CSV table of C-alpha atoms in Angstrom, one decimal:
chain,number,residue,atom,x,y,z
A,8,MET,CA,16.1,-70.4,22.2
A,9,ASN,CA,12.4,-70.2,21.0
A,10,LYS,CA,12.0,-68.9,17.4
A,11,LYS,CA,10.1,-65.7,16.9
A,12,PHE,CA,7.3,-65.1,14.4
A,13,TYR,CA,5.7,-61.9,13.0
A,14,ILE,CA,2.3,-61.6,11.5
A,15,LYS,CA,1.1,-58.9,9.1
A,16,THR,CA,-2.7,-58.9,8.5
A,17,TRP,CA,-4.7,-57.1,5.8
A,18,GLY,CA,-8.4,-57.1,5.3
A,19,CYS,CA,-11.6,-57.9,7.1
A,20,GLN,CA,-12.4,-59.1,10.6
A,21,MET,CA,-12.3,-62.7,9.4
A,22,ASN,CA,-8.6,-62.2,8.5
A,23,GLU,CA,-8.0,-60.7,11.9
A,24,TYR,CA,-9.7,-63.8,13.5
A,25,ASP,CA,-7.6,-66.1,11.3
A,26,SER,CA,-4.4,-64.3,12.4
A,27,GLU,CA,-5.4,-64.8,16.0
A,28,LEU,CA,-5.8,-68.6,15.3
A,29,ILE,CA,-2.3,-68.6,13.8
A,30,GLU,CA,-0.9,-66.8,16.9
A,31,LYS,CA,-2.6,-69.4,19.2
A,32,GLN,CA,-1.3,-72.3,17.2
A,33,LEU,CA,2.3,-71.1,17.0
A,34,THR,CA,2.4,-70.0,20.6
A,35,THR,CA,1.3,-73.4,21.7
A,36,LYS,CA,4.2,-74.8,19.7
A,37,LYS,CA,6.6,-72.6,21.8
A,38,TYR,CA,7.1,-70.0,19.1
A,39,LYS,CA,7.2,-66.4,20.4
A,40,ILE,CA,5.4,-63.5,18.7
A,41,THR,CA,7.3,-60.3,18.0
A,42,LYS,CA,6.2,-56.9,16.7
A,43,ASN,CA,9.4,-56.3,14.9
A,44,PRO,CA,9.8,-58.2,11.6
A,45,GLU,CA,13.6,-57.6,11.7
A,46,LYS,CA,13.8,-59.9,14.8
A,47,ALA,CA,11.5,-62.6,13.4
A,48,ASP,CA,12.6,-66.1,12.3
A,49,ILE,CA,9.2,-66.6,10.6
A,50,LEU,CA,7.4,-63.8,8.6
A,51,ILE,CA,3.7,-64.5,8.0
A,52,LEU,CA,1.6,-62.4,5.6
A,53,ASN,CA,-2.2,-62.9,5.9
A,54,THR,CA,-3.6,-61.3,2.7
A,55,CYS,CA,-6.9,-59.9,1.4
A,56,SER,CA,-8.0,-59.9,-2.2
A,57,ILE,CA,-11.2,-57.8,-1.9
A,58,ARG,CA,-9.7,-54.9,-3.7
A,59,GLU,CA,-8.0,-54.5,-7.1
A,60,LYS,CA,-4.2,-54.7,-7.2
A,61,ALA,CA,-4.2,-56.8,-4.0
A,62,GLN,CA,-1.6,-59.0,-5.6
A,63,GLU,CA,0.7,-56.1,-6.2
A,64,LYS,CA,0.4,-55.0,-2.6
A,65,VAL,CA,1.5,-58.5,-1.6
A,66,PHE,CA,4.6,-58.4,-3.8
A,67,HIS,CA,5.6,-54.9,-2.5
A,68,GLN,CA,5.5,-56.3,1.0
A,69,LEU,CA,7.4,-59.5,0.0
A,70,GLY,CA,10.0,-57.3,-1.6
A,71,ARG,CA,10.6,-55.6,1.7
A,72,TRP,CA,10.8,-58.9,3.5
A,73,LYS,CA,13.3,-60.1,0.8
A,74,LYS,CA,15.8,-57.7,2.2
A,75,ILE,CA,15.4,-59.2,5.7
A,76,LYS,CA,15.9,-62.7,4.2
A,77,LYS,CA,19.0,-61.6,2.4
A,78,LYS,CA,20.5,-60.6,5.8
A,79,LYS,CA,19.1,-63.8,7.5
A,80,PRO,CA,18.9,-66.5,4.9
A,81,ASN,CA,17.2,-69.0,7.3
A,82,THR,CA,14.2,-66.7,7.7
A,83,ILE,CA,10.9,-68.5,6.7
A,84,ILE,CA,8.3,-66.5,4.7
A,85,ALA,CA,4.8,-67.8,4.6
A,86,VAL,CA,1.9,-66.2,2.6
A,87,GLY,CA,-1.7,-67.0,3.5
A,88,GLY,CA,-5.2,-65.6,3.2
A,89,CYS,CA,-7.3,-64.8,0.2
A,90,VAL,CA,-4.6,-63.8,-2.2
A,91,ALA,CA,-2.7,-67.0,-1.4
A,92,THR,CA,-5.9,-69.1,-2.1
A,93,GLN,CA,-6.5,-67.2,-5.3
A,94,GLU,CA,-3.0,-67.1,-6.7
A,95,GLY,CA,-1.4,-70.3,-5.3
A,96,LYS,CA,2.0,-71.1,-7.0
A,97,LYS,CA,1.8,-67.9,-9.0
A,98,ILE,CA,3.1,-66.0,-5.9
A,99,TYR,CA,6.2,-68.2,-5.9
A,100,LYS,CA,6.9,-67.6,-9.6
A,101,ARG,CA,7.3,-63.9,-8.8
A,102,ALA,CA,8.8,-64.3,-5.3
A,103,ASN,CA,10.8,-67.5,-5.4
A,104,TYR,CA,12.3,-66.8,-2.0
A,105,ILE,CA,9.1,-67.5,-0.1
A,106,ASN,CA,8.8,-70.9,1.7
A,107,ILE,CA,5.1,-71.5,2.3
A,108,VAL,CA,1.7,-70.7,0.7
A,109,PHE,CA,-1.3,-71.6,2.8
A,110,GLY,CA,-5.0,-71.1,2.3
A,111,THR,CA,-7.9,-69.6,4.3
A,112,GLN,CA,-8.9,-73.1,5.4
A,113,THR,CA,-5.5,-74.7,5.9
A,114,LEU,CA,-3.9,-72.4,8.4
A,115,HIS,CA,-4.3,-75.1,11.1
A,116,LYS,CA,-1.5,-76.9,9.2
A,117,LEU,CA,0.9,-73.9,9.4
A,118,SER,CA,3.1,-75.1,12.3
A,119,LYS,CA,3.7,-78.4,10.5
A,120,MET,CA,4.5,-76.6,7.3
A,121,ILE,CA,7.0,-74.4,9.1
A,122,GLU,CA,8.7,-77.4,10.6
A,123,MET,CA,8.9,-78.9,7.0
A,124,ALA,CA,10.3,-75.6,5.7
A,125,HIS,CA,13.2,-75.8,8.2
A,126,TYR,CA,14.5,-78.9,6.3
A,127,SER,CA,13.3,-78.3,2.7
A,128,ASN,CA,14.2,-75.7,0.1
A,129,ASN,CA,11.1,-76.6,-1.9
A,130,LEU,CA,7.9,-74.5,-1.8
A,131,ILE,CA,5.4,-76.0,0.6
A,132,ILE,CA,1.8,-75.2,-0.5
A,133,ASP,CA,-1.6,-76.2,0.6
A,134,ILE,CA,-4.6,-74.1,-0.4
A,135,SER,CA,-7.3,-76.8,-0.2
A,136,PHE,CA,-10.6,-76.4,1.6
A,137,ASN,CA,-10.8,-78.4,4.8
A,138,THR,CA,-14.1,-77.3,6.3
A,139,PHE,CA,-14.0,-77.1,10.2
A,140,LYS,CA,-10.4,-78.3,10.9
A,141,LYS,CA,-8.9,-74.8,11.4
A,142,PHE,CA,-11.4,-74.1,14.2
A,143,LYS,CA,-10.0,-76.9,16.2
A,144,ILE,CA,-7.1,-74.7,17.1
A,145,LYS,CA,-9.5,-72.8,19.4
A,146,LYS,CA,-10.4,-76.0,21.3
A,147,GLU,CA,-6.8,-77.1,21.7
A,148,THR,CA,-5.3,-73.9,23.0
A,149,LYS,CA,-5.8,-71.6,25.9
A,150,ILE,CA,-6.8,-67.9,25.5
A,151,ILE,CA,-3.5,-66.0,25.4
A,152,LYS,CA,-4.8,-62.4,25.3
A,153,LYS,CA,-7.1,-60.6,27.8
A,154,LYS,CA,-9.9,-59.0,25.9
A,155,ILE,CA,-13.1,-57.2,26.7
A,156,SER,CA,-14.7,-57.6,23.2
A,157,SER,CA,-14.0,-60.6,21.0
A,158,PHE,CA,-14.8,-62.0,17.5
A,159,VAL,CA,-16.1,-65.5,17.3
A,160,SER,CA,-16.4,-67.1,13.8
A,161,ILE,CA,-19.7,-69.0,13.4
A,162,MET,CA,-19.4,-69.8,9.7
A,163,GLU,CA,-17.3,-69.2,6.7
A,164,GLY,CA,-17.7,-68.9,2.9
A,165,CYS,CA,-20.5,-67.7,0.7
A,166,ASN,CA,-23.0,-69.3,-1.7
A,167,LYS,CA,-24.5,-66.0,-3.1
A,168,TYR,CA,-22.0,-65.4,-5.9
A,169,CYS,CA,-22.6,-61.7,-6.3
A,170,SER,CA,-21.2,-60.7,-9.7
A,171,PHE,CA,-18.5,-58.4,-8.2
A,172,CYS,CA,-17.3,-60.6,-5.4
A,173,ILE,CA,-14.4,-63.0,-5.2
A,174,VAL,CA,-15.1,-64.3,-1.7
A,175,PRO,CA,-16.8,-67.6,-2.8
A,176,PHE,CA,-13.6,-68.5,-4.7
A,177,THR,CA,-11.2,-67.6,-1.8
A,178,ARG,CA,-13.3,-68.7,1.2
A,179,GLY,CA,-15.3,-71.5,-0.4
A,180,LYS,CA,-18.9,-72.5,0.1
A,181,GLU,CA,-20.9,-71.7,3.2
A,182,ILE,CA,-20.1,-74.0,6.1
A,183,SER,CA,-21.5,-73.5,9.6
A,184,ARG,CA,-19.7,-74.5,12.8
A,185,PRO,CA,-21.6,-76.8,15.2
A,186,VAL,CA,-23.5,-75.0,17.9
A,187,ASN,CA,-21.6,-76.7,20.8
A,188,HIS,CA,-18.2,-75.6,19.4
A,189,ILE,CA,-19.4,-72.0,19.2
A,190,LEU,CA,-21.0,-71.9,22.7
A,191,LYS,CA,-18.0,-73.6,24.3
A,192,GLU,CA,-15.7,-71.0,22.8
A,193,ILE,CA,-17.9,-68.1,24.0
A,194,LYS,CA,-18.2,-69.5,27.5
A,195,GLN,CA,-14.4,-69.8,27.6
A,196,LEU,CA,-14.1,-66.1,26.5
A,197,SER,CA,-16.7,-65.1,29.1
A,198,GLU,CA,-14.7,-66.8,31.8
A,199,ASN,CA,-11.7,-64.8,30.7
A,200,GLY,CA,-13.4,-61.5,31.0
A,201,VAL,CA,-15.0,-60.9,27.6
A,202,ARG,CA,-18.2,-59.0,27.9
A,203,GLU,CA,-19.1,-58.4,24.3
A,204,ILE,CA,-19.2,-61.0,21.4
A,205,ASN,CA,-19.2,-60.2,17.7
A,206,LEU,CA,-20.4,-63.2,15.8
A,207,LEU,CA,-18.5,-63.4,12.5
A,208,GLY,CA,-19.1,-64.8,9.0
A,209,GLN,CA,-19.4,-63.8,5.4
A,210,ASN,CA,-23.2,-64.2,5.8
A,211,VAL,CA,-24.0,-64.8,9.4
A,212,ASN,CA,-27.8,-64.8,8.9
A,213,SER,CA,-27.5,-67.9,6.6
A,214,TYR,CA,-26.0,-69.8,9.5
A,215,LEU,CA,-27.4,-73.4,9.8
A,216,GLY,CA,-25.4,-75.5,12.2
A,217,ILE,CA,-25.8,-78.8,13.9
A,218,GLY,CA,-27.4,-78.4,17.3
A,219,ARG,CA,-28.7,-80.7,20.0
A,220,TYR,CA,-29.9,-84.1,19.0
A,221,ASN,CA,-28.4,-83.4,15.5
A,222,LYS,CA,-31.2,-80.9,14.8
A,223,MET,CA,-30.3,-78.0,12.6
A,224,CYS,CA,-30.0,-74.6,14.3
A,225,LYS,CA,-30.9,-71.4,12.6
A,226,PHE,CA,-29.1,-68.0,13.2
A,227,SER,CA,-32.0,-66.7,15.3
A,228,GLU,CA,-31.8,-69.7,17.6
A,229,LEU,CA,-28.1,-69.3,17.9
A,230,LEU,CA,-28.5,-65.7,18.9
A,231,GLN,CA,-30.8,-66.7,21.7
A,232,MET,CA,-28.4,-69.3,23.0
A,233,VAL,CA,-25.5,-66.9,23.1
A,234,ALA,CA,-27.6,-64.4,25.0
A,235,GLU,CA,-28.1,-67.0,27.7
A,236,ILE,CA,-24.4,-67.2,28.5
A,237,ASN,CA,-23.5,-65.6,31.8
A,238,GLY,CA,-21.1,-62.7,31.5
A,239,ILE,CA,-21.9,-61.9,27.9
A,240,ASP,CA,-23.8,-58.6,28.0
A,241,ARG,CA,-23.6,-57.4,24.4
A,242,ILE,CA,-24.0,-59.3,21.1
A,243,ARG,CA,-23.0,-57.9,17.7
A,244,PHE,CA,-22.8,-59.8,14.4
A,245,THR,CA,-21.2,-59.1,11.1
A,246,THR,CA,-21.9,-59.3,8.3
A,247,SER,CA,-25.5,-59.9,7.0
A,248,ASN,CA,-27.1,-60.3,3.7
A,249,PRO,CA,-30.5,-58.6,3.3
A,250,PHE,CA,-31.7,-61.6,1.3
A,251,GLN,CA,-31.8,-63.8,4.4
A,252,PHE,CA,-32.5,-61.2,7.1
A,253,THR,CA,-35.7,-63.0,7.9
A,254,ASP,CA,-38.5,-62.3,10.3
A,255,ASP,CA,-37.3,-64.8,12.9
A,256,ILE,CA,-34.0,-62.8,13.1
A,257,ILE,CA,-35.9,-59.5,13.3
A,258,ASN,CA,-38.1,-60.9,16.1
A,259,VAL,CA,-35.1,-61.8,18.2
A,260,TYR,CA,-34.6,-58.0,18.6
A,261,LYS,CA,-37.8,-58.1,20.7
A,262,THR,CA,-36.8,-60.8,23.0
A,263,THR,CA,-33.0,-60.5,23.2
A,264,LYS,CA,-32.0,-57.2,24.7
A,265,LYS,CA,-28.3,-58.1,24.6
A,266,ILE,CA,-28.3,-57.6,20.8
A,267,VAL,CA,-27.1,-54.1,20.3
A,268,ASN,CA,-29.0,-51.2,18.8
A,269,PHE,CA,-26.7,-51.1,15.8
A,270,LEU,CA,-26.7,-53.2,12.6
A,271,HIS,CA,-24.4,-53.4,9.6
A,272,LEU,CA,-26.5,-54.4,6.7
A,273,PRO,CA,-24.9,-54.0,3.2
A,274,ILE,CA,-27.1,-52.7,0.5
A,275,GLN,CA,-24.3,-51.9,-2.1
A,276,SER,CA,-26.5,-49.7,-4.3
A,277,GLY,CA,-29.8,-47.7,-4.2
A,278,SER,CA,-30.7,-48.7,-7.8
A,279,ASN,CA,-32.7,-51.9,-8.4
A,280,ARG,CA,-31.2,-52.0,-11.9
A,281,ILE,CA,-27.7,-52.1,-10.5
A,282,LEU,CA,-28.6,-54.6,-7.8
A,283,LYS,CA,-29.8,-56.9,-10.5
A,284,LYS,CA,-26.5,-56.5,-12.4
A,285,MET,CA,-24.7,-57.2,-9.1
A,286,LYS,CA,-26.7,-60.4,-8.7
A,287,ARG,CA,-27.8,-59.2,-5.3
A,288,LEU,CA,-30.9,-61.1,-4.2
A,289,HIS,CA,-32.8,-58.2,-2.6
A,290,THR,CA,-34.5,-55.1,-4.0
A,291,ILE,CA,-34.6,-51.6,-2.5
A,292,GLN,CA,-38.2,-52.1,-1.4
A,293,GLU,CA,-37.3,-55.4,0.5
A,294,TYR,CA,-34.3,-53.7,2.1
A,295,LYS,CA,-36.5,-50.8,3.4
A,296,GLU,CA,-39.1,-53.3,4.7
A,297,ILE,CA,-36.4,-55.0,6.8
A,298,VAL,CA,-35.2,-51.6,8.2
A,299,ASN,CA,-38.8,-50.5,8.9
A,300,LYS,CA,-39.6,-53.7,10.8
A,301,LEU,CA,-36.5,-53.2,12.9
A,302,ILE,CA,-37.4,-49.6,13.7
A,303,ASN,CA,-40.8,-50.7,14.8
A,304,ILE,CA,-39.1,-52.9,17.4
A,305,ARG,CA,-36.1,-50.7,18.2
A,306,LYS,CA,-37.0,-47.1,17.6
A,307,ASN,CA,-33.4,-45.8,17.9
A,308,ILE,CA,-31.6,-48.5,16.0
A,309,GLN,CA,-28.8,-47.2,13.8
A,310,ILE,CA,-27.9,-48.8,10.5
A,311,SER,CA,-24.6,-48.8,8.7
A,312,SER,CA,-24.0,-50.3,5.2
A,313,ASP,CA,-21.6,-51.0,2.3
A,314,PHE,CA,-21.7,-49.1,-1.0
A,315,ILE,CA,-20.0,-49.8,-4.3
A,316,VAL,CA,-19.7,-46.6,-6.5
A,317,GLY,CA,-19.2,-46.8,-10.2
A,318,PHE,CA,-20.2,-50.4,-10.8
A,319,PRO,CA,-20.1,-51.2,-14.5
A,320,GLY,CA,-23.1,-49.5,-16.2
A,321,GLU,CA,-24.0,-47.2,-13.3
A,322,THR,CA,-25.6,-44.1,-14.6
A,323,GLU,CA,-25.9,-40.7,-12.9
A,324,GLN,CA,-29.6,-41.6,-12.2
A,325,ASP,CA,-28.5,-44.9,-10.6
A,326,PHE,CA,-26.1,-43.0,-8.4
A,327,LEU,CA,-28.7,-40.4,-7.4
A,328,GLU,CA,-31.0,-43.3,-6.4
A,329,THR,CA,-28.2,-44.5,-4.1
A,330,ILE,CA,-28.0,-41.0,-2.5
A,331,LYS,CA,-31.8,-41.0,-2.1
A,332,ILE,CA,-31.8,-44.3,-0.1
A,333,ILE,CA,-28.9,-43.0,2.0
A,334,GLU,CA,-31.0,-40.0,2.9
A,335,GLU,CA,-34.2,-42.1,3.5
A,336,ILE,CA,-32.5,-44.6,5.8
A,337,LYS,CA,-30.2,-42.1,7.4
A,338,PHE,CA,-27.3,-44.5,7.4
A,339,ASP,CA,-25.0,-43.8,10.3
A,340,MET,CA,-21.7,-45.1,8.8
A,341,SER,CA,-20.5,-46.9,5.7
A,342,PHE,CA,-17.8,-48.8,4.0
A,343,SER,CA,-17.8,-47.2,0.5
A,344,PHE,CA,-15.5,-47.8,-2.4
A,345,ILE,CA,-15.1,-47.3,-6.1
A,346,TYR,CA,-15.9,-50.6,-7.9
A,347,SER,CA,-12.8,-52.8,-8.1
A,348,LYS,CA,-12.5,-55.4,-10.9
A,349,ARG,CA,-11.7,-58.9,-9.5
A,350,PRO,CA,-10.4,-61.6,-11.8
A,351,GLY,CA,-12.7,-64.4,-12.7
A,352,THR,CA,-15.9,-62.6,-11.5
A,353,PRO,CA,-18.8,-61.9,-14.0
A,354,ALA,CA,-18.6,-58.2,-13.4
A,355,SER,CA,-15.0,-58.0,-14.6
A,356,LYS,CA,-16.3,-58.8,-18.1
A,357,MET,CA,-18.9,-56.0,-18.1
A,358,LYS,CA,-18.5,-52.8,-20.1
A,359,ASP,CA,-17.5,-49.9,-18.0
A,360,LEU,CA,-17.8,-46.5,-19.7
A,361,THR,CA,-17.7,-44.2,-16.6
A,362,SER,CA,-14.4,-42.3,-16.2
A,363,ILE,CA,-12.4,-42.7,-13.0
A,364,GLN,CA,-12.7,-39.0,-12.4
A,365,GLU,CA,-16.5,-39.3,-12.4
A,366,LYS,CA,-16.3,-42.3,-10.0
A,367,LYS,CA,-14.1,-40.3,-7.6
A,368,GLU,CA,-16.5,-37.4,-7.6
A,369,ARG,CA,-19.4,-39.7,-6.9
A,370,LEU,CA,-17.6,-41.4,-4.1
A,371,TYR,CA,-16.6,-38.1,-2.6
A,372,PHE,CA,-20.2,-36.9,-2.7
A,373,LEU,CA,-21.5,-40.1,-1.2
A,374,GLN,CA,-19.0,-40.1,1.7
A,375,LYS,CA,-19.7,-36.5,2.4
A,376,LYS,CA,-23.4,-37.3,2.7
A,377,ILE,CA,-22.7,-40.2,5.0
A,378,ASN,CA,-20.4,-38.1,7.2
A,379,GLU,CA,-23.1,-35.5,7.5
A,380,GLN,CA,-25.4,-38.2,8.8
A,381,THR,CA,-22.8,-39.6,11.1
A,382,LEU,CA,-22.6,-36.1,12.7
A,383,PHE,CA,-26.4,-36.0,12.9
A,384,TRP,CA,-26.4,-39.2,15.0
A,385,SER,CA,-23.5,-38.0,17.1
A,386,LYS,CA,-25.2,-34.7,17.8
A,387,LYS,CA,-28.3,-36.6,19.0
A,388,MET,CA,-26.2,-38.1,21.8
A,389,LEU,CA,-24.9,-34.8,23.1
A,390,ASN,CA,-25.8,-34.2,26.8
A,391,LYS,CA,-27.2,-37.8,27.0
A,392,LYS,CA,-26.0,-40.4,29.5
A,393,LYS,CA,-24.8,-43.5,27.6
A,394,THR,CA,-23.8,-46.9,28.8
A,395,ILE,CA,-20.2,-47.5,27.8
A,396,LEU,CA,-18.2,-50.8,27.8
A,397,VAL,CA,-14.8,-49.6,29.0
A,398,GLU,CA,-12.2,-51.4,26.8
A,399,LYS,CA,-8.8,-49.9,27.6
A,400,GLU,CA,-6.7,-46.9,28.5
A,401,SER,CA,-6.5,-44.3,25.8
A,402,GLU,CA,-3.5,-42.2,24.5
A,403,ASN,CA,-5.5,-39.0,24.9
A,404,LYS,CA,-3.9,-36.8,27.5
A,405,ILE,CA,-7.2,-35.4,28.9
A,406,PHE,CA,-9.5,-38.5,28.5
A,407,ASN,CA,-7.5,-41.5,29.8
A,408,LEU,CA,-10.1,-44.2,29.1
A,409,LYS,CA,-11.7,-45.5,26.0
A,410,GLY,CA,-14.9,-47.5,25.5
A,411,LYS,CA,-17.8,-48.1,23.1
A,412,THR,CA,-21.4,-47.2,23.1
A,413,GLU,CA,-24.1,-49.8,22.1
A,414,ASN,CA,-24.3,-48.0,18.7
A,415,ASN,CA,-20.5,-48.6,18.0
A,416,ARG,CA,-19.2,-45.1,18.8
A,417,ASN,CA,-15.8,-44.7,20.4
A,418,VAL,CA,-16.1,-42.7,23.7
A,419,PHE,CA,-13.1,-41.1,25.4
A,420,PHE,CA,-13.5,-40.0,29.1
A,421,LYS,CA,-11.7,-39.6,32.3
A,422,GLY,CA,-12.0,-42.4,34.9
A,423,GLU,CA,-10.2,-44.9,37.1
A,424,LYS,CA,-8.4,-47.9,35.5
A,425,LYS,CA,-10.5,-50.3,37.5
A,426,LEU,CA,-13.5,-49.5,35.2
A,427,ILE,CA,-11.7,-51.4,32.3
A,428,GLY,CA,-13.7,-54.5,31.5
A,429,ASN,CA,-16.9,-53.1,33.0
A,430,PHE,CA,-19.9,-51.0,32.0
A,431,THR,CA,-20.2,-47.4,33.2
A,432,LYS,CA,-22.5,-44.4,32.5
A,433,VAL,CA,-20.9,-41.5,30.7
A,434,LYS,CA,-22.5,-38.1,30.0
A,435,ILE,CA,-21.5,-37.0,26.5
A,436,THR,CA,-20.3,-33.4,26.5
A,437,SER,CA,-18.7,-33.1,23.0
A,438,PHE,CA,-18.2,-35.0,19.8
A,439,SER,CA,-16.4,-35.3,16.5
A,440,THR,CA,-17.6,-37.2,13.4
A,441,HIS,CA,-16.8,-40.7,14.8
A,442,ASN,CA,-15.9,-40.1,18.5
A,443,LEU,CA,-17.6,-38.9,21.6
A,444,TYR,CA,-16.2,-37.3,24.7
A,445,GLY,CA,-17.5,-37.0,28.2
A,446,TYR,CA,-17.3,-37.9,31.9
A,447,THR,CA,-18.6,-40.6,34.2
A,448,VAL,CA,-21.9,-40.1,36.1
């Protein structure tokens, strides 16, 4: 009887991608995935440490799994991801019933670690950095899920060391996958029905991979190569750093129509003073210049961003400058959070005199402003015909299909199932903040 495994994933798209790698690896080794942790022989927790108290969230989950292990003592519990890389053996000290701790770049060893855990009562741990080895899982296994849109990791890690960010310590330094590995993976996805690719990395625009004849390939060049792959009709990428959003990348928007009219470009704050404290390498003026250049090429491009509210030392004036830039750029969406202290980062040692109540009020005001602008962009699409990539059936009783616009809006509409996996035109007849509704034309 094949053993069953269950994966719980927290965090960013990179974690989702890593969990997919784990699933491919274990499925190849004849393990079967289950959606029910109670039925699993192996419980895998893929963690995220971007927010404060991430460790406590891990231990709460492990506490729930401890009850499962009490009923089934042979259950193997593995903890991976960013918290695992950050905390290592400390996790075992508080939860000595776990079996495995693996890192963000050692997940390719997980099947062997599981085999070892079957015969050992000792903690098995490997949180080292092993560059590209985890990506070999993709080359050695077949695609096991039919998808219409898919993430493809092109690089990992970060060299920027923003004062608030723990990623360089949990994902390591920037490493870029070779061009041929990326293109081979995307071609395989295309042959399996994928129509949209989302290139993934902590800083995709700092990509510098080995290309043909051992020449180094920049991100702008990679984008053009991906666009030449038959069957891939939409290209997205996430996430970018304004510091390296150079003119050669901007110019690709002129020549490569497959790149969508939507860009996620984190700004974090509207105050140059706060950006300097954050050790961000761009100014507000430089950010606006990038956006203006893009608008000159793509008049209707929409921009989303990240914002940290209540960074240590942020004054009311700093916050108002953030609101000002939000209004100027007319950001469509955002990931916005109250500043979260991360252990070992320079910002964690900065004085923070702003009350949590004040921070909550600022966040509420910011998110309200963003939502107003999201509605503004949604309203502009009313009664327009939009090209939709049809992704799947929806649970909506009236609109049975779900797809996405180029500018990343979910669209619900009535249509035949045979449209799934294809593009179709939909006239937008109504909208909510983040969703559109309509019918095929």
